């Protein structure tokens, strides 16, 4: 399992099968990069200038929208994850 450091967050991308209006399924090479995922792990937060630690605003299980080209893609145990800074997360999706 990945354990992020600082203000980093591990996200598992959520990809929906994409179809055209005519019903053709798009191959992975024609799809846009996903921007939605589920938070799998959260770091302890970033350290402020005064030495205090600021806890992250997201928690494990949150669904989030993140910057299209943010983060680093990582593959572990045949699963693909994205490691983002908390600042790359744009919003939480309310259930």
Short mmCIF file of N, CA and C in Angstrom, two decimals, residues 18-19 25-34:
data_model
loop_
_atom_site.label_atom_id
_atom_site.label_comp_id
_atom_site.label_asym_id
_atom_site.label_seq_id
_atom_site.Cartn_x
_atom_site.Cartn_y
_atom_site.Cartn_z
N UNK A 18 -16.54 5.19 -22.35
CA UNK A 18 -17.01 6.28 -23.19
C UNK A 18 -17.52 5.73 -24.52
N UNK A 19 -18.69 6.22 -24.90
CA UNK A 19 -19.31 5.85 -26.18
C UNK A 19 -19.67 7.11 -26.94
N UNK A 25 -17.81 2.34 -28.86
CA UNK A 25 -16.97 2.46 -27.66
C UNK A 25 -15.61 3.00 -28.07
N UNK A 26 -15.17 4.06 -27.39
CA UNK A 26 -13.88 4.68 -27.72
C UNK A 26 -12.73 3.89 -27.09
N UNK A 27 -11.66 3.64 -27.87
CA UNK A 27 -10.49 2.97 -27.29
C UNK A 27 -9.77 3.92 -26.34
N UNK A 28 -8.94 3.37 -25.44
CA UNK A 28 -8.21 4.18 -24.46
C UNK A 28 -7.39 5.28 -25.11
N UNK A 29 -6.85 5.04 -26.30
CA UNK A 29 -6.01 6.05 -26.94
C UNK A 29 -6.81 7.27 -27.39
N UNK A 30 -8.12 7.15 -27.53
CA UNK A 30 -8.95 8.27 -27.99
C UNK A 30 -9.65 8.99 -26.83
N UNK A 31 -9.51 8.46 -25.62
CA UNK A 31 -10.19 9.06 -24.46
C UNK A 31 -9.38 10.20 -23.87
N UNK A 32 -10.10 11.11 -23.22
CA UNK A 32 -9.44 12.17 -22.47
C UNK A 32 -8.94 11.60 -21.15
N UNK A 33 -7.92 12.24 -20.59
CA UNK A 33 -7.41 11.83 -19.28
C UNK A 33 -8.51 12.00 -18.25
N UNK A 34 -8.70 11.00 -17.37
CA UNK A 34 -9.73 11.15 -16.34
C UNK A 34 -9.36 12.25 -15.36
#
